PDB file of C-alpha atoms and ligand atoms in Angstrom:
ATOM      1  CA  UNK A   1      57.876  32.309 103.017  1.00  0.00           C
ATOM      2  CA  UNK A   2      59.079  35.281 100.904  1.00  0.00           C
ATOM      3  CA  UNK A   3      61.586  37.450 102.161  1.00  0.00           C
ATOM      4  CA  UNK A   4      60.751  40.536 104.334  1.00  0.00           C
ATOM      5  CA  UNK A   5      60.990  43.626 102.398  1.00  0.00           C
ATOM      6  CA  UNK A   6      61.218  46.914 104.968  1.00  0.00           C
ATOM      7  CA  UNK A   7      59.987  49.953 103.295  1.00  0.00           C
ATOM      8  CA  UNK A   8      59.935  53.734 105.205  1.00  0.00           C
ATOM      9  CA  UNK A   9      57.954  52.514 107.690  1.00  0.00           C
ATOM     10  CA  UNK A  10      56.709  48.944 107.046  1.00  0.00           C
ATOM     11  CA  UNK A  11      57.640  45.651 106.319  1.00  0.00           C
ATOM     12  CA  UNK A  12      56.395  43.711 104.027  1.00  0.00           C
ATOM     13  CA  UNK A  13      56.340  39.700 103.452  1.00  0.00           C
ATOM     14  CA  UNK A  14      55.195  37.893 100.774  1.00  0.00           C
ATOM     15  CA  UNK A  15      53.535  34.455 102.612  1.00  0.00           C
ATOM     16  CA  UNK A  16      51.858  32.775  99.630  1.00  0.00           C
ATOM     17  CA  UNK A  17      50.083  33.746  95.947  1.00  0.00           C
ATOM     18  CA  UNK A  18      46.895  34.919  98.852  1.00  0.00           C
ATOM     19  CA  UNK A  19      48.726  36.218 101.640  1.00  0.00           C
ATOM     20  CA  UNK A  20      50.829  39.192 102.704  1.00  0.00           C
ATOM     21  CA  UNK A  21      52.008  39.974 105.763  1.00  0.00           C
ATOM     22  CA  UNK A  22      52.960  43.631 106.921  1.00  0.00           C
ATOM     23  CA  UNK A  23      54.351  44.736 110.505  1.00  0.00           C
ATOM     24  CA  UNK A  24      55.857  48.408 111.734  1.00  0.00           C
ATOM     25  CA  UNK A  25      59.734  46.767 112.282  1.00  0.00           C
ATOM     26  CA  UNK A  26      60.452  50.608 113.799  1.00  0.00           C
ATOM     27  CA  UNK A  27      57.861  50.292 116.844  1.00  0.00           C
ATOM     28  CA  UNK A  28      57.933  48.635 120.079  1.00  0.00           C
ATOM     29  CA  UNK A  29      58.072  44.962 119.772  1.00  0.00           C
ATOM     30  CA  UNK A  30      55.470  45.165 122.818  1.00  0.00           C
ATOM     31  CA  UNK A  31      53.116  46.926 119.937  1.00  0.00           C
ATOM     32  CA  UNK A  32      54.412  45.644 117.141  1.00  0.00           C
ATOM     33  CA  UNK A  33      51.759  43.074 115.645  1.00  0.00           C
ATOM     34  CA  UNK A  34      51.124  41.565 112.363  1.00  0.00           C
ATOM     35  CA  UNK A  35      48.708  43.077 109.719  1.00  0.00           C
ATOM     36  CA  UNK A  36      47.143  40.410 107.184  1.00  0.00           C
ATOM     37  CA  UNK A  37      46.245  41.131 103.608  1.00  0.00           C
ATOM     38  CA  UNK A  38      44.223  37.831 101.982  1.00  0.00           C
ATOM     39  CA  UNK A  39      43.283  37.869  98.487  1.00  0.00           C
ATOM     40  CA  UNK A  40      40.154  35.922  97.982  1.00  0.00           C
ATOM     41  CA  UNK A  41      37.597  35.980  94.788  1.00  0.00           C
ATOM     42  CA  UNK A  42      35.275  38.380  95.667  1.00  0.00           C
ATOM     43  CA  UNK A  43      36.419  40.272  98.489  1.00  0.00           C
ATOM     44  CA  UNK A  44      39.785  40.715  99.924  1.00  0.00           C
ATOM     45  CA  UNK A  45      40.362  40.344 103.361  1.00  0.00           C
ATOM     46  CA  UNK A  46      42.542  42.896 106.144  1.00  0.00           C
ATOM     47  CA  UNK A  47      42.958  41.347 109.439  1.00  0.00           C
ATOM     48  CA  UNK A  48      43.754  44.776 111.629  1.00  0.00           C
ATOM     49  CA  UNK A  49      45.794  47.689 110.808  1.00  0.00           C
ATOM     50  CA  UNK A  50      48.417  48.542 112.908  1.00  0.00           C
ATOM     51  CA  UNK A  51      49.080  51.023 115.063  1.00  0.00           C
ATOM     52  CA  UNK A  52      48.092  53.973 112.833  1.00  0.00           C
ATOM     53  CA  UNK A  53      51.410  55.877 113.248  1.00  0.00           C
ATOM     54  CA  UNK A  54      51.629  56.283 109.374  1.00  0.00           C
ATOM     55  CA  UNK A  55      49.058  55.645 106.836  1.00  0.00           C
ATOM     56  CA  UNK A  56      48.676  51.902 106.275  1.00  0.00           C
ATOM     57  CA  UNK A  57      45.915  52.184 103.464  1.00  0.00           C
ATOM     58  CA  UNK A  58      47.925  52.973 100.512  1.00  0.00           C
ATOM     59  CA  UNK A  59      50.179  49.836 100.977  1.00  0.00           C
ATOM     60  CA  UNK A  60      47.340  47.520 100.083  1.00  0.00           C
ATOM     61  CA  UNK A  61      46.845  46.743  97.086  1.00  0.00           C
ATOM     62  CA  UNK A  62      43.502  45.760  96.185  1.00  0.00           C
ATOM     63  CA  UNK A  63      42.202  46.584  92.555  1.00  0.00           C
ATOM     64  CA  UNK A  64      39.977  49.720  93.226  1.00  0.00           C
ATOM     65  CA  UNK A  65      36.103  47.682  92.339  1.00  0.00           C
ATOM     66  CA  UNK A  66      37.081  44.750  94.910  1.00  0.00           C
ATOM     67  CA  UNK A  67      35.922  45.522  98.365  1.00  0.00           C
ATOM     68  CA  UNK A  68      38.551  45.159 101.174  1.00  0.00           C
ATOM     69  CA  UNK A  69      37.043  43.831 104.650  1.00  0.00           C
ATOM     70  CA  UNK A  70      38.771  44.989 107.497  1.00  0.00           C
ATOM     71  CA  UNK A  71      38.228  42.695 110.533  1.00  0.00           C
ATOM     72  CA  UNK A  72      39.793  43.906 113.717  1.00  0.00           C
ATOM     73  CA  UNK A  73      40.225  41.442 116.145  1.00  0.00           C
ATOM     74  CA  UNK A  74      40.106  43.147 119.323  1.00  0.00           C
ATOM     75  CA  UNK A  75      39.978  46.976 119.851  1.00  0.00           C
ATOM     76  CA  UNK A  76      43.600  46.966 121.335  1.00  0.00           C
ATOM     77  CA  UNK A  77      45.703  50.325 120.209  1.00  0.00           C
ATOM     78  CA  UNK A  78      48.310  47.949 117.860  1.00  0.00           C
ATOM     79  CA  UNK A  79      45.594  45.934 116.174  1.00  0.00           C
ATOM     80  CA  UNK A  80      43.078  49.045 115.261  1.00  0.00           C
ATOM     81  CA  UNK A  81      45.025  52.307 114.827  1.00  0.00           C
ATOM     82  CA  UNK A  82      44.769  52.152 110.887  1.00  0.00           C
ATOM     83  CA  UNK A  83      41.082  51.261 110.809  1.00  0.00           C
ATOM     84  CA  UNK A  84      39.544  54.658 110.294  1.00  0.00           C
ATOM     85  CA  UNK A  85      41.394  54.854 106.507  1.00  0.00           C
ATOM     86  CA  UNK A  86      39.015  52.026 105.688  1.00  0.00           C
ATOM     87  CA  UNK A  87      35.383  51.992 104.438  1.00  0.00           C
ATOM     88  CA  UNK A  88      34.456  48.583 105.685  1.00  0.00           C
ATOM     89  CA  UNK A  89      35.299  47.942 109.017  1.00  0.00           C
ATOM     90  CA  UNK A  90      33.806  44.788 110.697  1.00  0.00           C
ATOM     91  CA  UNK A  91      35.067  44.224 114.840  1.00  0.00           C
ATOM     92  CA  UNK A  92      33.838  42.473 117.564  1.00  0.00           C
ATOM     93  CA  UNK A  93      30.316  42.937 118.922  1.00  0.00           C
ATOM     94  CA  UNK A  94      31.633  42.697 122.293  1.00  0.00           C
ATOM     95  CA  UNK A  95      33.640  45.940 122.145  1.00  0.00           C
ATOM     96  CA  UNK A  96      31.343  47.633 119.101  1.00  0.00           C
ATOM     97  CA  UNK A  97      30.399  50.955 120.787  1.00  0.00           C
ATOM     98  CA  UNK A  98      33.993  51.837 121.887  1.00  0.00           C
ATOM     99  CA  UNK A  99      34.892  51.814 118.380  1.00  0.00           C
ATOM    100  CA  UNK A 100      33.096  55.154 117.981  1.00  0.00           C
ATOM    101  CA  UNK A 101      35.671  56.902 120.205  1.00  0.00           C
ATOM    102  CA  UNK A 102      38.410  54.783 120.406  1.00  0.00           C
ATOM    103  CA  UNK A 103      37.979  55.197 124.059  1.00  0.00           C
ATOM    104  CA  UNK A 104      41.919  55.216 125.608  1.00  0.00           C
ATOM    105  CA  UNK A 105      40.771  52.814 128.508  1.00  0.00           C
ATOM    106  CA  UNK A 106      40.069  50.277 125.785  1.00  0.00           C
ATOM    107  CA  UNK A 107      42.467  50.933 123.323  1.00  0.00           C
ATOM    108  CA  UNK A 108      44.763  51.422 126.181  1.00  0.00           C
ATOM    109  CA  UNK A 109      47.219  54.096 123.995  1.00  0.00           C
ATOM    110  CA  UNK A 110      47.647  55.565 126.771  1.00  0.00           C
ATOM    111  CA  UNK A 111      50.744  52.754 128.031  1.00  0.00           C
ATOM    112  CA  UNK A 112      52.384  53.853 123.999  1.00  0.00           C
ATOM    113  CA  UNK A 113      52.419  57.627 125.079  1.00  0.00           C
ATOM    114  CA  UNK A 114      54.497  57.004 128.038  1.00  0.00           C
ATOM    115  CA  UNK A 115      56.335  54.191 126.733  1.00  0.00           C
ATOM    116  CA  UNK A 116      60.503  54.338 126.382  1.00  0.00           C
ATOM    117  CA  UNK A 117      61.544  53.424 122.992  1.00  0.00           C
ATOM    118  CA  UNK A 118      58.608  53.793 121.089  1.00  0.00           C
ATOM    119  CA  UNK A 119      59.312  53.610 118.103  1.00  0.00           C
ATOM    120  CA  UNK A 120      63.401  53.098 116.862  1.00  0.00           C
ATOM    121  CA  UNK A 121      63.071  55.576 113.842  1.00  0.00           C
ATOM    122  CA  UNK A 122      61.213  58.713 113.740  1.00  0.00           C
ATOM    123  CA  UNK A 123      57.810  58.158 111.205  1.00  0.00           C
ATOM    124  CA  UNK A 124      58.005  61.827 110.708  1.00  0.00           C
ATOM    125  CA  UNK A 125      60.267  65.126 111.597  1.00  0.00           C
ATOM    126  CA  UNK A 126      59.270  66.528 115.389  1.00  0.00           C
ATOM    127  CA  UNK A 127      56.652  63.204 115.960  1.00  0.00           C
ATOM    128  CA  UNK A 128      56.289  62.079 119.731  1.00  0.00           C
ATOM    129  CA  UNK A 129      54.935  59.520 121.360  1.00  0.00           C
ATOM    130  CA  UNK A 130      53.279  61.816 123.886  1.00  0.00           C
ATOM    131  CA  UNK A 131      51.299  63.069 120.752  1.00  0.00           C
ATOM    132  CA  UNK A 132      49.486  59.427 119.478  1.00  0.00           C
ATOM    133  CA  UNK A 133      46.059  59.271 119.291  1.00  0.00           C
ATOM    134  CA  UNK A 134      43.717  56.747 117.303  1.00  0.00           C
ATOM    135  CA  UNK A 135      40.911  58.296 115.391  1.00  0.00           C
ATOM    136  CA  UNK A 136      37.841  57.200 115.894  1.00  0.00           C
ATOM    137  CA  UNK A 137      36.689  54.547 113.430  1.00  0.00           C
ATOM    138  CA  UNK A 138      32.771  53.215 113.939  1.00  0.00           C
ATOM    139  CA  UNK A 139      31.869  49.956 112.752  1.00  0.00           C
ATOM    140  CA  UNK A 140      29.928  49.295 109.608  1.00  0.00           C
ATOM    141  CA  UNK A 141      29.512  45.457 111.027  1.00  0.00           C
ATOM    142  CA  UNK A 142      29.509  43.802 114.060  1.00  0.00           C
ATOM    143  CA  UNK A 143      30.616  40.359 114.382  1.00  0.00           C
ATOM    144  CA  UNK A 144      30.210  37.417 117.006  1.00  0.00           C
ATOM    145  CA  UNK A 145      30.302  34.017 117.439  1.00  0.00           C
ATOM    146  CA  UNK A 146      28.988  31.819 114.388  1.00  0.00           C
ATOM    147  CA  UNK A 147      28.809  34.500 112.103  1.00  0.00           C
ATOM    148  CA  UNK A 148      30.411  34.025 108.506  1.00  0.00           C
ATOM    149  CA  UNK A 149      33.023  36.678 106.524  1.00  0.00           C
ATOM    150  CA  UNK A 150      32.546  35.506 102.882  1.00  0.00           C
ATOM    151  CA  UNK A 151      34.863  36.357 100.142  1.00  0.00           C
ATOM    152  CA  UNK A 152      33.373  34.570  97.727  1.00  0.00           C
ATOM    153  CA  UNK A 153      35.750  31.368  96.933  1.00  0.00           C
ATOM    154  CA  UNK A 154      35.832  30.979 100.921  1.00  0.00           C
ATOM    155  CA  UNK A 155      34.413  31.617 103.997  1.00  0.00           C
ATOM    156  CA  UNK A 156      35.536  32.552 107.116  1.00  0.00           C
ATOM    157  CA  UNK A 157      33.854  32.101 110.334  1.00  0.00           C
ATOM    158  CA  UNK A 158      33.605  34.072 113.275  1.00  0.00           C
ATOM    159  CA  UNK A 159      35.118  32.424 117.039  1.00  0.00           C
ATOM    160  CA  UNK A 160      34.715  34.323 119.683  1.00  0.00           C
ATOM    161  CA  UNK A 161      37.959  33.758 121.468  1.00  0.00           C
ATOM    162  CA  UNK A 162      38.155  35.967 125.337  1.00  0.00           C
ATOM    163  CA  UNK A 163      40.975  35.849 127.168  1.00  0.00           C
ATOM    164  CA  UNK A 164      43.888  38.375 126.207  1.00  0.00           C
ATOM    165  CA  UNK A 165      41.089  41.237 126.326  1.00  0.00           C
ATOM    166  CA  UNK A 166      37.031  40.218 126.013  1.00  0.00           C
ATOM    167  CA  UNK A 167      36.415  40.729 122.813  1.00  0.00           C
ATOM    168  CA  UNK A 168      39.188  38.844 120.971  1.00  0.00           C
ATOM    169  CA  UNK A 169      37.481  37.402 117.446  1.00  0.00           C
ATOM    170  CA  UNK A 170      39.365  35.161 114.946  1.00  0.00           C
ATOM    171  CA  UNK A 171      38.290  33.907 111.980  1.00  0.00           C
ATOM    172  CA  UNK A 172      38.989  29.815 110.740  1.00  0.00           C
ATOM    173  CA  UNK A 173      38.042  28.965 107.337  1.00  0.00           C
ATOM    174  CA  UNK A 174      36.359  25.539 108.520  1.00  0.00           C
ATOM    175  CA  UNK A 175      36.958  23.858 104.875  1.00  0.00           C
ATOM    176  CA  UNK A 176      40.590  24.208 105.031  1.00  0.00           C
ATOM    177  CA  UNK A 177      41.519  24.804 108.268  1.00  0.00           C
ATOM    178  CA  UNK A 178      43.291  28.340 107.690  1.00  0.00           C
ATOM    179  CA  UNK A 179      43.043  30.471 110.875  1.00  0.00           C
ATOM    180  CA  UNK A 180      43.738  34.350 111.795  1.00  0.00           C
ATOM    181  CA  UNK A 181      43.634  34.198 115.391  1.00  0.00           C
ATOM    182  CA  UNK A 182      44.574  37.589 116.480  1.00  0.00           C
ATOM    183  CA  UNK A 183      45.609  37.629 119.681  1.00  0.00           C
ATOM    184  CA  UNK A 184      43.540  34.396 120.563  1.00  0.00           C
ATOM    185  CA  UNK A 185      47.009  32.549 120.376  1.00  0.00           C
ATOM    186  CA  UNK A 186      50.185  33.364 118.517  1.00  0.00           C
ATOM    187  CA  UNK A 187      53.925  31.936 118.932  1.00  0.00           C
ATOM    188  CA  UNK A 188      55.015  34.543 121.173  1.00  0.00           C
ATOM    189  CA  UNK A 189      54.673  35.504 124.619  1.00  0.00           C
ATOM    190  CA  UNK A 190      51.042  35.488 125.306  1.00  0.00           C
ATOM    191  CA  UNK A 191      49.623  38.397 127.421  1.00  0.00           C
ATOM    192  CA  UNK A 192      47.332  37.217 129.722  1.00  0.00           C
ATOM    193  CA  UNK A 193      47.530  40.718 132.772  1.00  0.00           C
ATOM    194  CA  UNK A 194      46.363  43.496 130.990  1.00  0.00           C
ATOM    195  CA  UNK A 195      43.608  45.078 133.112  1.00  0.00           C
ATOM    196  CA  UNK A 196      41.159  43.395 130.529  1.00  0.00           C
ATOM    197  CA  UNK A 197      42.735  40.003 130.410  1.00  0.00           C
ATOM    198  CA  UNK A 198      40.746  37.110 132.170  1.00  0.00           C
ATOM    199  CA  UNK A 199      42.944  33.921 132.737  1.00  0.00           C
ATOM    200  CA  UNK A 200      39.945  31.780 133.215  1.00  0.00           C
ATOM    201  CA  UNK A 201      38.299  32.896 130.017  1.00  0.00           C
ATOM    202  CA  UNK A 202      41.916  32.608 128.298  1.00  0.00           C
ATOM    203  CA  UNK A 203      42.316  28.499 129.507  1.00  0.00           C
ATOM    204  CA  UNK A 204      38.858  28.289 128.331  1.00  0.00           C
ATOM    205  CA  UNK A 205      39.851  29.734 124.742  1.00  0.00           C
ATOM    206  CA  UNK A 206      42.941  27.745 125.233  1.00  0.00           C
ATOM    207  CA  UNK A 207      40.799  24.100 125.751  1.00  0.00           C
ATOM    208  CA  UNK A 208      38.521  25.218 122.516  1.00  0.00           C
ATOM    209  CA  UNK A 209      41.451  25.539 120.199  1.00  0.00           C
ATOM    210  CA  UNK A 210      43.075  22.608 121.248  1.00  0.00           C
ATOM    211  CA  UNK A 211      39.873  21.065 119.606  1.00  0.00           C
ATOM    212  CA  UNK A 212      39.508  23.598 116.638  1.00  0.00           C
ATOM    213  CA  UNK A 213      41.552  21.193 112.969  1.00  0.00           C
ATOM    214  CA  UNK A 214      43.636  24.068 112.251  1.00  0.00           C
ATOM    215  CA  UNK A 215      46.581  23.571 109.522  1.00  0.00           C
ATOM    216  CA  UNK A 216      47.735  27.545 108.676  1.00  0.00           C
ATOM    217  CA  UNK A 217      47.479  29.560 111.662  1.00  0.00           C
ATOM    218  CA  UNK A 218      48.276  33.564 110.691  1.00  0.00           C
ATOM    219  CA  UNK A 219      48.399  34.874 114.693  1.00  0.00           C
ATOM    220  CA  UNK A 220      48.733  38.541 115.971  1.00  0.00           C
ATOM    221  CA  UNK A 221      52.147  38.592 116.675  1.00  0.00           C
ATOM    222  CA  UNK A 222      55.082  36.371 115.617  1.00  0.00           C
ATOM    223  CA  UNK A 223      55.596  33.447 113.692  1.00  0.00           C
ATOM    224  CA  UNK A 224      52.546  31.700 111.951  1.00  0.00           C
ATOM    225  CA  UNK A 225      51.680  27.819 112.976  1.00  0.00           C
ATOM    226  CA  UNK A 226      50.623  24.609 111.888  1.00  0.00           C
ATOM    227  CA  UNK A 227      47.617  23.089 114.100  1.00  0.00           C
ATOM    228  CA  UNK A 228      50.616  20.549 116.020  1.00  0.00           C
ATOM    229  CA  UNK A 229      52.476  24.328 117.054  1.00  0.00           C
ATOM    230  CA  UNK A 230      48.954  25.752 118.501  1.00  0.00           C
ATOM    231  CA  UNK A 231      48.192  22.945 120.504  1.00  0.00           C
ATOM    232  CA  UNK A 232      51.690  22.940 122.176  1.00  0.00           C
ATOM    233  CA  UNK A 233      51.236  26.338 122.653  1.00  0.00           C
ATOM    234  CA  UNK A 234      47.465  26.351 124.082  1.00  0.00           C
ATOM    235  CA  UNK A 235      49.101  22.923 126.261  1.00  0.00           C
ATOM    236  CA  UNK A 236      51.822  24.677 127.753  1.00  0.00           C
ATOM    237  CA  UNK A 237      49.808  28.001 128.298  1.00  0.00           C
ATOM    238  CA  UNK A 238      47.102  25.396 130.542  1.00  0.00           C
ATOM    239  CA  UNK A 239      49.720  23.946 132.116  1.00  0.00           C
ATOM    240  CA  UNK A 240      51.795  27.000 133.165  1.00  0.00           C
ATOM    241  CA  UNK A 241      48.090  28.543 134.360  1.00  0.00           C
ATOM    242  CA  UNK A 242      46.783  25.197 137.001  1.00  0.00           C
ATOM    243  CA  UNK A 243      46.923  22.228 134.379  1.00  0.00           C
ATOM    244  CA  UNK A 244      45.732  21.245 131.279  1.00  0.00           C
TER     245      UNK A 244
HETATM  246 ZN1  LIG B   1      45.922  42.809 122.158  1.00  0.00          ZN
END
């Protein structure tokens, strides 16, 4: 892995000739999740976009005739606050219509404007957390279970992964076994109590990735994986919750 590079407001890492990976190192590390730029031959590929605190578009670089696919994975405020800078913006089916208004119940942005220590640095002279807001960003595709992001050289497909909220997506590229899973599992602490979480639907996700031939995992927060790291993860999140 390259090393981290922390610009004004985000940090950059250099994963592989495909793969960057930028976070906002000056939020809370409660909303502080990673954003996923993957070069493919066709199309490149953004897995969410941050909080939105400062624009997140111009630090992709994508030649300007290659379409860039946003894919949000859930409609949770750190994973989708970015996504209205973006033309194409693909997100669950589950959640679609809440997109349109970035409804605060959903988004639940309404925990960062009351939250101490916000961010660590200022983004901008006079900027409060009291102020934050997403902007609305309607999707231009829905996506569900089965269905396929293609970027030409590879394909992704769609899982349809509930749990940490309902409409957690992640896509696994079956033919090599490289994974963004969102917030469908990550090496971190998992969050399985937000007023959207189900536990029951989370074990379930948990038993159908111990199954899923996963070699790269890119997650939503923290470290990536190999496919031995998820399943002690999804194992010990089974047995902490009644057994595996
Ligand atoms: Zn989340």
């Amino acid at each position: 892995m390259g090393e981290r590079v922390v610009g004004d407001w985000f940090g950059k890492t250099v994963i592989d000739a495909s793969t960057t990976m930028l976070t906002e190192p000056f939020v809370h590390d409660f909303v502080r999740a990673n954003i996923w730029h993957f070069r493919g031959r066709d199309a490149d590929l953004l897995v969410d976009t941050g909080m939105g605190i400062c624009p997140l578009a111009p630090q992709i670089d994508t030649p300007v005739d290659k379409p860039l696919i946003v894919v949000a994975t859930h409609i949770h405020l750190d994973h989708v606050g970015s996504l209205h800078e973006f033309p194409l913006r693909a997100g669950p089916r589950h959640s679609a219509e809440h997109f349109e208004t970035m409804n605060e119940a959903v988004t639940y942005a309404y925990m960062f404007n009351n939250l101490d220590g916000a961010v660590s640095k200022l983004p901008a002279p006079g900027w409060t957390a009291a102020d934050y807001k997403i902007p609305p960003a309607p999707l231009t595709r829905t996506l569900d279970e089965g269905d396929i992001v293609d970027l030409g050289d590879r394909q992704f497909r769609v899982l349809h992964l509930p749990g940490h909220s309902p409409d957690s997506i992640a896509l696994f590229d079956e033919a090599d076994g490289l994974f963004f899973a969102g917030d469908a599992i990550y090496d971190s602490m998992l969050i399985d109590d937000l007023p959207d979480s189900s536990r029951p639907d989370y074990r379930h996700t948990m038993r159908r990735l111990l199954d899923l031939p996963v070699r790269l995992g890119h997650g939503g927060h923290g470290p990536s994986f190999d496919g031995n790291r998820m399943r002690e993860i999804a194992t010990a999140y089974l047995r902490r919750t009644g057994g595996v």
